[in-house]
Coordinates of C-alpha atoms (C1' of nucleotides) in Angstrom, one line a residue:
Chain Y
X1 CA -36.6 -4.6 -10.0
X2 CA -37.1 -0.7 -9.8
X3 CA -34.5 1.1 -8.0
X4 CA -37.2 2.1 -5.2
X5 CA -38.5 -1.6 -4.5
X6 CA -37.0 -1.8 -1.2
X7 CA -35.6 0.5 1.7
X8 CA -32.3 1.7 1.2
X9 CA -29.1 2.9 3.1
X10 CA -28.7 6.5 3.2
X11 CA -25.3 7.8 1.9
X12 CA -23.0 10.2 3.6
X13 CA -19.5 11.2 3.2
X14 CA -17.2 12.0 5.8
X15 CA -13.8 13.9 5.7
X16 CA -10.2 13.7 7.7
X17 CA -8.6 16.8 7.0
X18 CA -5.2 16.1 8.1
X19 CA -2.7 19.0 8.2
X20 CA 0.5 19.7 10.3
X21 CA 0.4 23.1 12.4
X22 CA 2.7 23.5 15.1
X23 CA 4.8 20.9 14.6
X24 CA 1.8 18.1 15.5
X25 CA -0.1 16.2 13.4
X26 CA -4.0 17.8 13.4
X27 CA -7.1 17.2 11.8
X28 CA -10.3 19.2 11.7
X29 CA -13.3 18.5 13.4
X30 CA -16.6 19.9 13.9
X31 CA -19.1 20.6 16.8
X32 CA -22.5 19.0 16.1
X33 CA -25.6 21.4 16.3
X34 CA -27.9 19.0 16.2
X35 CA -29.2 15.6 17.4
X36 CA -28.0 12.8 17.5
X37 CA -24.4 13.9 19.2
X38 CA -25.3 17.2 19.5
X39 CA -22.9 18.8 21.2
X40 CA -20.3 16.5 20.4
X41 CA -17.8 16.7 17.9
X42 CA -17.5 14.5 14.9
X43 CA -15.7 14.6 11.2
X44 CA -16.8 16.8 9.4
X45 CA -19.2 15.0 6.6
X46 CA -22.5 15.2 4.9
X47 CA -25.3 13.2 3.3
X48 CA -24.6 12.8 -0.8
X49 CA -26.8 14.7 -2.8
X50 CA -28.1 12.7 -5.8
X51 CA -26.8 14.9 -8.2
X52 CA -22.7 14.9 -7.5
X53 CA -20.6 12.3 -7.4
X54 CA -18.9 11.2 -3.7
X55 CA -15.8 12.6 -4.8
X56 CA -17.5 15.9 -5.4
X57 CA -19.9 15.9 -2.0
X58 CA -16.1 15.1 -0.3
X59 CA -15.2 18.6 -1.7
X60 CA -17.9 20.2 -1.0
X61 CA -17.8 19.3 2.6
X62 CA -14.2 20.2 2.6
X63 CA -14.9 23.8 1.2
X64 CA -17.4 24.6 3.6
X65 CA -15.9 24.0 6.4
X66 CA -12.3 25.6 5.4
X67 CA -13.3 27.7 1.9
X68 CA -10.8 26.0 -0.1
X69 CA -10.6 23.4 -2.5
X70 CA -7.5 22.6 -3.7
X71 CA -6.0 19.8 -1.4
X72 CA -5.0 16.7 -2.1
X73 CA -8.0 14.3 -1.6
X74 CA -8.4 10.5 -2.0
X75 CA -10.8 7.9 -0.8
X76 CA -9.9 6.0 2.1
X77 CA -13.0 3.4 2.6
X78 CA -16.4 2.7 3.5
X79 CA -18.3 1.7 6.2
X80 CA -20.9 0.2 6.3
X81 CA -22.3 -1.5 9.8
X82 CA -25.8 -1.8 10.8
X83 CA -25.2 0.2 14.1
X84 CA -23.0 3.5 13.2
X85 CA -25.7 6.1 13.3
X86 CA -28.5 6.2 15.5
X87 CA -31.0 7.6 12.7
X88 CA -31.1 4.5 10.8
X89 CA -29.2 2.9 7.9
X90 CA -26.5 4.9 6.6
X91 CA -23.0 3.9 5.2
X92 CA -20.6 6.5 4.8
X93 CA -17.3 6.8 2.4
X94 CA -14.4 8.3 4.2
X95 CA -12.5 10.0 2.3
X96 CA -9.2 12.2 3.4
X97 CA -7.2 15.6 2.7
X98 CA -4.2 16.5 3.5
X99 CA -3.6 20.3 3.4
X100 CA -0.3 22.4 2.9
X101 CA 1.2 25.0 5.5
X102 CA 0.7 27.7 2.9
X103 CA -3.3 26.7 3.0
X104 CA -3.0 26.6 6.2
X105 CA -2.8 30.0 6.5
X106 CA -5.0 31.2 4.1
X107 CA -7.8 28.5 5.9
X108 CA -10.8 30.6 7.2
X109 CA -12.9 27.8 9.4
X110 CA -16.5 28.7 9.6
X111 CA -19.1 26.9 11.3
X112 CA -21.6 26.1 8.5
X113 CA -25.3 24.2 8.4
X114 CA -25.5 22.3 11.7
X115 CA -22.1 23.0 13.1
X116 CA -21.9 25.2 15.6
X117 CA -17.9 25.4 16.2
X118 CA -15.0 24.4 14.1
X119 CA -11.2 23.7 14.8
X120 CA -8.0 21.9 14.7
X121 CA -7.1 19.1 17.2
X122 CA -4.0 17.5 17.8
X123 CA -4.0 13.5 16.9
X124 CA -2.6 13.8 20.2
X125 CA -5.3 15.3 22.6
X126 CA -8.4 14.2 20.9
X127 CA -12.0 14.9 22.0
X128 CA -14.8 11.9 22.4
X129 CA -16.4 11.5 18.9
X130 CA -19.6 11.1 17.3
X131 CA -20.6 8.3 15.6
X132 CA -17.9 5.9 14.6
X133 CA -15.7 8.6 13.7
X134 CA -12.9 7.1 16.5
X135 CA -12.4 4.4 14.0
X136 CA -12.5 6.0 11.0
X137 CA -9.8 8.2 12.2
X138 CA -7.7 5.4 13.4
X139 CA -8.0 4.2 10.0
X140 CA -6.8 7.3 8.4
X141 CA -3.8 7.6 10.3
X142 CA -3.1 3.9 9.6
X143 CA -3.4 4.9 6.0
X144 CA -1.5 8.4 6.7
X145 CA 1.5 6.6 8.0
X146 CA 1.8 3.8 5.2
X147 CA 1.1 6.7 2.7
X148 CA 4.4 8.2 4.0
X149 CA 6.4 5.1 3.7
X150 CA 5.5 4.3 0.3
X151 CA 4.3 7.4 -1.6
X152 CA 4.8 10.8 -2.3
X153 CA 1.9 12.1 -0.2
X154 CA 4.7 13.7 2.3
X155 CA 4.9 16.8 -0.4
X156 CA 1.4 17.8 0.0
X157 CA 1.9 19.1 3.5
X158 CA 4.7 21.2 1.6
X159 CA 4.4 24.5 0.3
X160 CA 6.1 24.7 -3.5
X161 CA 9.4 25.4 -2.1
X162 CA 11.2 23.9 0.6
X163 CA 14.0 22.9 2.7
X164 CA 15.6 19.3 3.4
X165 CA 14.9 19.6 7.3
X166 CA 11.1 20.5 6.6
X167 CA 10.7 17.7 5.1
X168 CA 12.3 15.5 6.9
X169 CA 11.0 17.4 9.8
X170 CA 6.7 16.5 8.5
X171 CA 8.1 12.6 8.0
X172 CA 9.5 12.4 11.7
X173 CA 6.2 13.8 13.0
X174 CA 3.9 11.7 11.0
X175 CA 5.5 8.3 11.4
X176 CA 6.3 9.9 15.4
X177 CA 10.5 8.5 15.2
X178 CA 13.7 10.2 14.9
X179 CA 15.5 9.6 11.2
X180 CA 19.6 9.9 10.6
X181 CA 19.6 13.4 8.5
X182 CA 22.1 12.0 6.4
X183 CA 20.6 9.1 5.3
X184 CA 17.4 10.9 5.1
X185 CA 18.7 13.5 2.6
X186 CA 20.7 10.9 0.6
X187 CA 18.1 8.7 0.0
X188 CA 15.8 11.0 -1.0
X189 CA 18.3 12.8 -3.3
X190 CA 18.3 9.4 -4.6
X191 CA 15.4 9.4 -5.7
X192 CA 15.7 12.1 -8.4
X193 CA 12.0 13.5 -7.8
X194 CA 13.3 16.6 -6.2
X195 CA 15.0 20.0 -7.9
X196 CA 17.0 22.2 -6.3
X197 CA 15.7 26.1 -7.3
X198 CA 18.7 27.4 -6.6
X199 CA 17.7 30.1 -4.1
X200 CA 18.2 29.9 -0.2
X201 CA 15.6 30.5 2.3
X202 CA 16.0 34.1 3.2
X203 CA 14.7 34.6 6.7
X204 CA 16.8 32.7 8.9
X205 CA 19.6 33.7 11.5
X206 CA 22.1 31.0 11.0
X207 CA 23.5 29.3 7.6
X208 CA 20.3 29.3 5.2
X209 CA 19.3 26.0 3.9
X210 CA 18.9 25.5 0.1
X211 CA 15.2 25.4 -1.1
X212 CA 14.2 22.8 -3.6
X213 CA 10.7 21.5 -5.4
X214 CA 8.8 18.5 -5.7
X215 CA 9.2 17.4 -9.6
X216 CA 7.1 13.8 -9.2
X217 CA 3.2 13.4 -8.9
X218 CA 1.9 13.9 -5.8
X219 CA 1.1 10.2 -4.1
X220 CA 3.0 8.2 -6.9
X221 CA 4.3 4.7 -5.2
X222 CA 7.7 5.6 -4.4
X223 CA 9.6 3.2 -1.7
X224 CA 10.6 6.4 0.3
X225 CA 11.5 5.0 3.7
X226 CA 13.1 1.7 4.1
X227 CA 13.7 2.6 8.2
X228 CA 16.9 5.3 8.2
X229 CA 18.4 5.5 11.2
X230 CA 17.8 5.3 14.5
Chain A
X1 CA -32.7 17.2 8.9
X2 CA -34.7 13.4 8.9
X3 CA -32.8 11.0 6.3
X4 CA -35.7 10.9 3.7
X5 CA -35.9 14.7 3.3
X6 CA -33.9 14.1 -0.4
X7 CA -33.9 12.0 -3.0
X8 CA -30.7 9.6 -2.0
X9 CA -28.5 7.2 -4.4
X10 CA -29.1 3.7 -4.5
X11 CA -26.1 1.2 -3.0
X12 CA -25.2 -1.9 -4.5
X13 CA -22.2 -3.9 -3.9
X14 CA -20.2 -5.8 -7.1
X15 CA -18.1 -8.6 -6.1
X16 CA -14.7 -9.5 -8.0
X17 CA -14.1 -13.2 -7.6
X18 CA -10.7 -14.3 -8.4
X19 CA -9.1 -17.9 -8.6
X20 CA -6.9 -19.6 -10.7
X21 CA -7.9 -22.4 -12.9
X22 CA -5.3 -24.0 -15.9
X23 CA -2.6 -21.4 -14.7
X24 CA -4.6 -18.7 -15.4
X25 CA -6.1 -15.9 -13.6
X26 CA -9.8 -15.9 -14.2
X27 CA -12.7 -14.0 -12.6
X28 CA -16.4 -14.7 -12.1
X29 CA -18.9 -13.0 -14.5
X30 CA -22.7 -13.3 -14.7
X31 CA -24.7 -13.0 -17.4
X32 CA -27.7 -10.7 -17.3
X33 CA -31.1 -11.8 -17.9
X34 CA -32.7 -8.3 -17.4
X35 CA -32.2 -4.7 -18.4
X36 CA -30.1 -2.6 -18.3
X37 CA -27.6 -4.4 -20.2
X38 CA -29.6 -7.7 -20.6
X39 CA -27.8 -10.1 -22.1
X40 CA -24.2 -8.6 -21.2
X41 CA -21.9 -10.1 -18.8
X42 CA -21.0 -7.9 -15.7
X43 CA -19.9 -8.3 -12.1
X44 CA -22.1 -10.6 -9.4
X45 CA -23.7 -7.5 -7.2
X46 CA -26.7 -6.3 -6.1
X47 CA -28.6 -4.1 -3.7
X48 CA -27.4 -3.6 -0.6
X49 CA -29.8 -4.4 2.1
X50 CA -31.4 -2.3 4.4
X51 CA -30.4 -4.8 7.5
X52 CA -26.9 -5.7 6.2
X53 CA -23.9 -4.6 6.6
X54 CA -21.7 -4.2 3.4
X55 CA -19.5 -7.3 4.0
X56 CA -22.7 -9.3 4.4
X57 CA -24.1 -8.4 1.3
X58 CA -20.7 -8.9 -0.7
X59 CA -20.9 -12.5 1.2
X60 CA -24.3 -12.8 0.3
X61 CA -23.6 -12.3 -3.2
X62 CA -20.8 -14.4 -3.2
X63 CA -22.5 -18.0 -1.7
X64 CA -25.0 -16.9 -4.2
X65 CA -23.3 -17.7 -7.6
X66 CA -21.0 -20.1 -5.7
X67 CA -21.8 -21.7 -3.0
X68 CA -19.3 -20.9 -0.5
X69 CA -18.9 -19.1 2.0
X70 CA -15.1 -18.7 3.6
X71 CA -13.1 -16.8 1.4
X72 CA -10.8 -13.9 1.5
X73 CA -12.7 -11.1 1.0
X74 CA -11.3 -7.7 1.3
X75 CA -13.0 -4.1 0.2
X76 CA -12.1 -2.4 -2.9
X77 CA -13.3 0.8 -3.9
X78 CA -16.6 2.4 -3.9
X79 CA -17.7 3.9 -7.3
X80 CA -20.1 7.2 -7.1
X81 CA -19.8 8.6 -11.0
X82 CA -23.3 9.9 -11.9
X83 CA -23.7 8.0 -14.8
X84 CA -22.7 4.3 -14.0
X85 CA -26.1 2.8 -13.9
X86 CA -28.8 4.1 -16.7
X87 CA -31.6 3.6 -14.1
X88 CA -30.6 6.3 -12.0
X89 CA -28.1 7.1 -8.9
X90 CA -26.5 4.1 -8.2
X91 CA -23.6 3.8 -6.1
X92 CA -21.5 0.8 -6.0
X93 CA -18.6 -0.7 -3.4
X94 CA -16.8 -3.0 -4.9
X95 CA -15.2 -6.3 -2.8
X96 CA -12.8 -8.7 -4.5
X97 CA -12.8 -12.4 -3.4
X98 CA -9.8 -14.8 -3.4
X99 CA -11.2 -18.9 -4.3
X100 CA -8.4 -21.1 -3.5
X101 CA -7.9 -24.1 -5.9
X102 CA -9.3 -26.2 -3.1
X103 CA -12.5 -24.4 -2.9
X104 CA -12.6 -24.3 -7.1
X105 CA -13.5 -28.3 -7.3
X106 CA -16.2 -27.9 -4.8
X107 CA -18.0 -25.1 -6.3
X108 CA -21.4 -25.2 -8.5
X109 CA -22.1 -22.2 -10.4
X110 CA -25.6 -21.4 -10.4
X111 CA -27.7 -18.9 -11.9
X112 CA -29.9 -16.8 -9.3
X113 CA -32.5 -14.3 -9.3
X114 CA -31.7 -11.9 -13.0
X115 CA -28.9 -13.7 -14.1
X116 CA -29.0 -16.6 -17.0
X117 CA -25.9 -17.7 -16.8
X118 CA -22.4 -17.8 -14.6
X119 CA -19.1 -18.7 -15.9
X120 CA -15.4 -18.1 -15.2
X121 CA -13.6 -16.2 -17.4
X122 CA -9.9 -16.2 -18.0
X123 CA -8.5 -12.5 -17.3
X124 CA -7.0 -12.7 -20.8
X125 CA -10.4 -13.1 -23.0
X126 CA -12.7 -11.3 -21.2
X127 CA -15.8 -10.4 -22.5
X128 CA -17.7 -6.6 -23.1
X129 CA -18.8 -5.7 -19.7
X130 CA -22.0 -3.8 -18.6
X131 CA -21.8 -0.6 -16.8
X132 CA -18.1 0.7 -15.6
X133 CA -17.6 -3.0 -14.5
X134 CA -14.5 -3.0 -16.9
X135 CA -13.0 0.1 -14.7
X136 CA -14.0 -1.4 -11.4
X137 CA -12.0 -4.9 -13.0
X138 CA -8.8 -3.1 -14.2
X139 CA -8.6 -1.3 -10.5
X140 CA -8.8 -5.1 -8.8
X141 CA -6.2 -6.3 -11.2
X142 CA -4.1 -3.8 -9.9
X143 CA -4.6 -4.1 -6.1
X144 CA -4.5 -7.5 -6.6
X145 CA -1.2 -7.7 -8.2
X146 CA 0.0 -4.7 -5.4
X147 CA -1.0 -7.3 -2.6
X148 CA 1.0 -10.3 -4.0
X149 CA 4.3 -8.4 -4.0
X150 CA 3.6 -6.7 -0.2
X151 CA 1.3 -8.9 1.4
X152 CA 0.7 -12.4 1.6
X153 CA -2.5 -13.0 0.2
X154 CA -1.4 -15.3 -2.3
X155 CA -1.8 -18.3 0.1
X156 CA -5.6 -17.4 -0.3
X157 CA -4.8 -19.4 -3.9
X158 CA -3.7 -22.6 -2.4
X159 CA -4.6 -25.1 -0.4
X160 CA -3.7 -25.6 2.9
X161 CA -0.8 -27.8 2.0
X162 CA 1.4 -26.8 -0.7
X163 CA 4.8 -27.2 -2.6
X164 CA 7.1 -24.2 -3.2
X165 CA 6.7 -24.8 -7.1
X166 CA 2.7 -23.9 -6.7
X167 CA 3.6 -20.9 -4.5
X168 CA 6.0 -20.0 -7.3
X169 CA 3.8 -20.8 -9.9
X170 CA 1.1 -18.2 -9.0
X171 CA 3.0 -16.0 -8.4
X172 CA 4.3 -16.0 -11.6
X173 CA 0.7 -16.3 -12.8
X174 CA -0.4 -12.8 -11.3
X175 CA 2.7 -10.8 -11.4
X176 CA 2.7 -12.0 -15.6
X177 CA 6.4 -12.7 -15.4
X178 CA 9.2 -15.1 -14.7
X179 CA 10.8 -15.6 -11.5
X180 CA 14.7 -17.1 -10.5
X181 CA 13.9 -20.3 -8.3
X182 CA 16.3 -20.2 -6.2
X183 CA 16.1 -16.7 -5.3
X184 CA 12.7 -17.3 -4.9
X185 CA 12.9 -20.0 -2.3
X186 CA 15.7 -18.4 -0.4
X187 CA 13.1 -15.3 0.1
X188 CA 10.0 -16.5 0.7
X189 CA 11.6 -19.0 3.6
X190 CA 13.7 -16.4 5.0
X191 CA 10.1 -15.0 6.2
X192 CA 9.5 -17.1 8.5
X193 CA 5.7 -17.8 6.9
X194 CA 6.3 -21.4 5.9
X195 CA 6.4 -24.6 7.9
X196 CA 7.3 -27.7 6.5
X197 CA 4.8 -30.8 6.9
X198 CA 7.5 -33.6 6.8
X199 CA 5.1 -34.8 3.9
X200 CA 5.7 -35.2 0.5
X201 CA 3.1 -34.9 -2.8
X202 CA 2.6 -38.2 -3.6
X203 CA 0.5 -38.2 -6.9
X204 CA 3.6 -37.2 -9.4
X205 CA 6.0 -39.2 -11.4
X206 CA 9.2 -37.8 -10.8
X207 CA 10.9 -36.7 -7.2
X208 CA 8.1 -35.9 -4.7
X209 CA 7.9 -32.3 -3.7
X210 CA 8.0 -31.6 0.1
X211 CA 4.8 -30.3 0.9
X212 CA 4.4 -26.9 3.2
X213 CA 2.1 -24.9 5.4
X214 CA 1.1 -21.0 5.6
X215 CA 1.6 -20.0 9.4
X216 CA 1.2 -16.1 8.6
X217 CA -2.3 -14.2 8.9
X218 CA -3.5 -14.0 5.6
X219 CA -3.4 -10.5 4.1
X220 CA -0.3 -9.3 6.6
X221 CA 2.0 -6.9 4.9
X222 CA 5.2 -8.8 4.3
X223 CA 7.7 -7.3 1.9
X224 CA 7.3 -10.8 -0.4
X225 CA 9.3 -9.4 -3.6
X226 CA 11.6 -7.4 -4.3
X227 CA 12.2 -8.0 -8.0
X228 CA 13.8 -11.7 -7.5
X229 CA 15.5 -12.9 -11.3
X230 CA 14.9 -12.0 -14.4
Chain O
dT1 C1' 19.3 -49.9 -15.3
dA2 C1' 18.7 -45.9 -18.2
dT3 C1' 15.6 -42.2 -19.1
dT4 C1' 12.5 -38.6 -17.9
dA5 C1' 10.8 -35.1 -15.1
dT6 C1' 10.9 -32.1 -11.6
dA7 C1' 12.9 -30.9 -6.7
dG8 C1' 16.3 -29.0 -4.4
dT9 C1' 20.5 -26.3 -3.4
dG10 C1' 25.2 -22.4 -3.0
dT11 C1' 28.2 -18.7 -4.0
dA12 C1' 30.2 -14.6 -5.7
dT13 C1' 29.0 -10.0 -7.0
dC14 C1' 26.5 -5.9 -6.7
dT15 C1' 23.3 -2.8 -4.5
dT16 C1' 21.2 -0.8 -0.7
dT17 C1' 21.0 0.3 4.1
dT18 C1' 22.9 1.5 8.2
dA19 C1' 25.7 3.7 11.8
dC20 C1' 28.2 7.4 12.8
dA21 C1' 30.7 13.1 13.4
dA22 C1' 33.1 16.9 11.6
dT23 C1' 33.1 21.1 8.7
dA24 C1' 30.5 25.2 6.5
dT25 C1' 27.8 29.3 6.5
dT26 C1' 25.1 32.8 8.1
dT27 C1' 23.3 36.1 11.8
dA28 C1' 23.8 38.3 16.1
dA29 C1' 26.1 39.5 20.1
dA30 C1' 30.3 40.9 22.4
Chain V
dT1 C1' 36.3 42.9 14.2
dT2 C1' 35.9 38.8 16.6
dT3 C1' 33.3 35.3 18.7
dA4 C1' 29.3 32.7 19.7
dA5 C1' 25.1 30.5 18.3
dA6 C1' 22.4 28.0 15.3
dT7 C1' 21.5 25.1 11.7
dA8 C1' 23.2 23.2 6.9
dT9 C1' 25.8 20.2 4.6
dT10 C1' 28.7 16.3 3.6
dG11 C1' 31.4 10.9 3.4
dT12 C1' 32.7 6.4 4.4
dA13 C1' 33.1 1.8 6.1
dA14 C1' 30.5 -2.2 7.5
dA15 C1' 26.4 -5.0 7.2
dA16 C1' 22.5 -6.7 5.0
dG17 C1' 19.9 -7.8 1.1
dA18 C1' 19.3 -8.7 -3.9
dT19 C1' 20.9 -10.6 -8.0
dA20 C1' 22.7 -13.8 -11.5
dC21 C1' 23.7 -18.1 -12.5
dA22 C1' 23.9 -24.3 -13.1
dC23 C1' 24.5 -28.5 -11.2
dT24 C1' 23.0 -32.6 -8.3
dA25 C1' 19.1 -35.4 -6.1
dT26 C1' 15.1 -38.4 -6.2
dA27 C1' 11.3 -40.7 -7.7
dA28 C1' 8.5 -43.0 -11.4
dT29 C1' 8.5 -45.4 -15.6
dA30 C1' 10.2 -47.4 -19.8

DNA sequence: TATTATAGTGTATCTTTTACAATATTTAAA
DNA sequence: TTTAAATATTGTAAAAGATACACTATAATA
């Protein structure tokens, strides 16, 4: 059997860029130029060319839309229904990023090939989406929340150096519940995946909190939270 | 942009069945009857239809080396490396498969379409594997052994009633060590996943084991083991 | 009735988790 | 200079969960 005996899916990849700005958890989307869902906005996603892998398409979508690269990426799963896209057969691999509060910053968003408007949303206030997209996000955060609980993802939201409350701070917003700071800092002291540099975070009007930095690997299983406090 | 404007990968779907047979872990391997790799062993797969969804075809591919049809079946990974398949652009989602021990007596291996022959093979003497199907094995193996310690997909293994020595036993099968009996059964019942049948196994020589039933949802994330004995 | 083979059970110790509030350090205002 | 404001930092006792460990119970069979 030849590879082109019969009609096959198309391939697409689609991207939840997570990040944290303003204290909320976000995530990118983009505003669809073009039929179907024009109009709409949808994750931001592509077909895959034949010539890069899906981990590469992923980063390529991600570095049009915000013009960098370096994030923390993984893929999250793939759908594959009869019904998702209006145009015909096409499965797509959702893959997602989480992005730091120093990229953040540096993020230019720019509209790119059929997109005619890109921005943040909070998880919270969410527009109608394209597609399947509604699940696939509810997926991610499914993912994003046990992520937190069992892994070192948190630290990727992180910039190199930071505080205690910041990130206990990111972990109250993710998994959306109040921890005991003591407990907090204790067990993750525990731990022993964190150094303290021993400078102090300079730019503050009250007692300045010690910075420390992340010495594991980014997304190692670690049993971070067990529930801490309230 | 219509969906045929570019030359698109090809989708296939591999399927890793699992069961255990003489206290062992053993998967499903066919034998190629055509090239690429004629001859070699690999993963049951195949194309992906253009009018099925992903789960069907993993299904499809599964009742056709086996048989059967109601199984766990759960989503891997899907594998997008440009080089996988010599014939070109092949992308691959991989779905392992749980066969309890029940379901093991009933089924008939048969050959099908490109495939000469279909045999289990014990996860300790495994044959050279054709394309990356020894990658795609090594990452089941270790989701499957993840899912035993925080799910309960082990009950996929047994039949519908059991004895807390089986239960034990396969778990000590996939997790490749020895576990405290007693601590064992003081965890697994303090779940609240168990009912006991007031039956007892009937077939041995010795004191009859009290037989149980499974009253989770197969797959739920339960905390099953911590380390339990030595 | 004695043997064989496996089923079934309890407890003390250690570790981890939880609940909970006072003191320390800096900047800024009085 | 003192005081107020804001957040950082720290400890302990009780509860829950995990671990290590060995003897008794029950049925079939010799």
């Amino acid at each position: 059997m030849a590879l082109k005996d019969y009609p096959q899916p198309s391939v697409t990849v689609d991207i939840i860029i997570f990040s944290l700005k303003e204290k909320k958890l976000q995530v990118l989307l983009v505003k669809r130029d073009k039929e179907p869902f024009k109009g709409k906005w949808a994750l931001p996603g592509g077909f895959v060319r034949i010539d890069e892998s899906l981990e590469e398409a992923a980063k390529r979508e991600l570095h049009e839309e915000t013009g960098i690269k370096e994030v923390y990426l993984e893929q999250l799963y793939t759908f594959g229904g009869l019904k998702r896209d209006p145009r015909g057969r096409v499965i797509t691999v959702g893959y997602f990023a989480l992005i730091s509060s120093e990229d953040i910053e540096k993020i230019k968003l720019r509209a790119s090939a059929d997109v005619s408007d890109v921005r943040w949303f909070s998880m919270q206030k969410l527009p109608e989406l394209s597609f399947d997209h509604d699940k696939i996000l509810a997926y991610a955060l499914k993912r994003l929340k046990w992520k937190f609980e069992y892994t070192t993802v948190a630290f990727s939201f992180l910039p190199k150096k930071f505080t205690l409350t910041q990130l206990q701070e990111i972990y109250e917003i993710v998994l959306n519940k109040e921890l005991d700071k003591r407990n907090f800092r204790k067990k993750i002291l525990s731990l022993g995946i964190l150094k303290t540099t021993k400078e102090k975070k300079k730019d503050v009007s009250h007692r300045p909190p010690e910075l420390y930095t992340f010495t594991g690997r980014i997304g190692e299983i670690v049993e971070i939270i067990s529930k801490i406090g309230s």
